[in-house]
Amino acid sequence: MTAVDTAASSPAQRRILRTEIPGPRSRERQVLRDANVAAGLGQTLPVFVERAGGAVVVDADGNHLIDLASGIAVTAVGASHPHVVRRISEQAQRFTHTCFLVTEYDGFVDLAAALNRITPGDHAKRTALFSTGAEAVENAVKIARVATGRPAVVVLGNAYHGRSLLTMTMTAKAAPYKDGFGPFAPEVYRAPAPYPYRWPGGPQRCAEEAAEALRDLVETQIGGHRVAAIVVEPIQGEGGFIVPPPGYLPRVRELADRHGIVFVADEVQTGLGRTGDMFACDREGVVPDLTITAKALGGGMPIAAVTGSAQVMDAVPAGGLGGTFAGNPVSCAAALATLEVIEREGLVERAREIEALALPRLRALAGPDSRVGEARGRGAMLAMEFVRPGSRTPDPEAARAVAAACHRQGVLVLVCGTYGNVVRLLPPLVIESHLLDDALGVIEEAVRSR
Ligand SMILES: *Cc1c(COP(=O)(O)O)cnc(C)c1O
């Protein structure tokens, strides 16, 4: 742990409240924001950031917020890790762009090699780089279609894969992601999510029955020979931090093998150490054909990747993939530095420590008579699902109220879930234990005082 390195440019790693949140300076800027920025862009907390580092965000009023959002699972190594910043600035001074499709550079190739090495499976692999998660998901589908010569794409209930036309079609939740934005892309089919807490037959039967429902969709409703890809988040993110029961992902792998379907793991949110494994698929030793990374990959810079078996990846002829900014050299430098930090600082193991510190405390808040119906998650991807006590009826107001109470106390948490009733924690993996402890105290107070 390079604590000294981190401290050099980081704000003090503690919670400091100088004003109410948002404070007067943030509120002033918000007026300008509302007058100039499209209303379709929401915000979790209308504070304006001056500086951020480690697990602390400093706002325009000088408040130090504890960051349990990481800019939606992006800043796993902290918002401005010195090693990442150094490599960004070195690269920016050499050149900022050439377009890899015009003239090439080492960073792109080095990052492809690194991803080929760390993604699940030790078969021959290739990587294509992009800029955003949605773009990478779209490209994974394009690749799978060319590799198989088939049209259909199978996704799950509660899925989130992005906001572009194809990926919003693949996303499950109507409002706000899909409402009014249709018509949608064709040939997208949805199987029920393996959601143990809400599985009609109970959590014990979930793995088997959800896999059976998927098999039925593929074999009897679509036809296995028409399915190009099954795309799954190995732990669902925006849909509610839903951890599939053990046995489900291996069954998906088997089904894909039986029909020559490309198994695509969307590890955009779960990948790169977040869940206490380098990839969430690693936990059960499942090897996808294509693995998608984005969010945490660039240490805050926009970059995404599709990595997979050489045979599938190389099915697309030259010119079929790419983009002007795909694999931007500054983003590649940031990503290589980020992967070094994850490995050097043991952040995969750190995610397991975060789980060990936080999950028991969240579980202690849950119970049949509590508003917290279930606390769940893996590694540093943890959540509480809010329900009416004594039932499983979703209670989105309770989730919103708890999040708002945390925000007032300077702890930045996010709400998610198909029913909007899940409060989720995505701390930077570099968060110091005392800071996590302080944040958990605020969360406990917010839940208990409801
Ligand atoms: C965020 C997310 C995406 C979309 O990534 P963007 O970079 O926002 O386009 C896709 N899949 C999953 C699982 C995500 O969490």
Short mmCIF file of C-alpha atoms in Angstrom, two decimals, residues 365 371 386 398 401-402 405-406 408-409 441-450:
data_model
loop_
_atom_site.label_atom_id
_atom_site.label_comp_id
_atom_site.label_asym_id
_atom_site.label_seq_id
_atom_site.Cartn_x
_atom_site.Cartn_y
_atom_site.Cartn_z
CA LEU A 365 -29.69 -3.90 9.75
CA ARG A 371 -37.12 -1.88 6.29
CA PHE A 386 -35.64 -1.58 1.20
CA ALA A 398 -37.27 4.53 2.23
CA ALA A 401 -34.82 8.91 2.38
CA VAL A 402 -31.86 6.89 3.68
CA ALA A 405 -29.93 11.34 5.13
CA CYS A 406 -26.47 9.98 4.24
CA ARG A 408 -26.83 15.43 4.46
CA GLN A 409 -24.19 13.86 6.70
CA GLY A 441 -21.88 4.61 11.19
CA VAL A 442 -23.71 7.30 9.21
CA ILE A 443 -25.57 4.66 7.19
CA GLU A 444 -26.59 2.75 10.34
CA GLU A 445 -27.89 5.94 11.89
CA ALA A 446 -29.79 6.84 8.70
CA VAL A 447 -31.47 3.41 8.58
CA ARG A 448 -32.25 3.18 12.32
CA SER A 449 -33.68 6.69 12.56
CA ARG A 450 -36.15 6.04 9.74
#
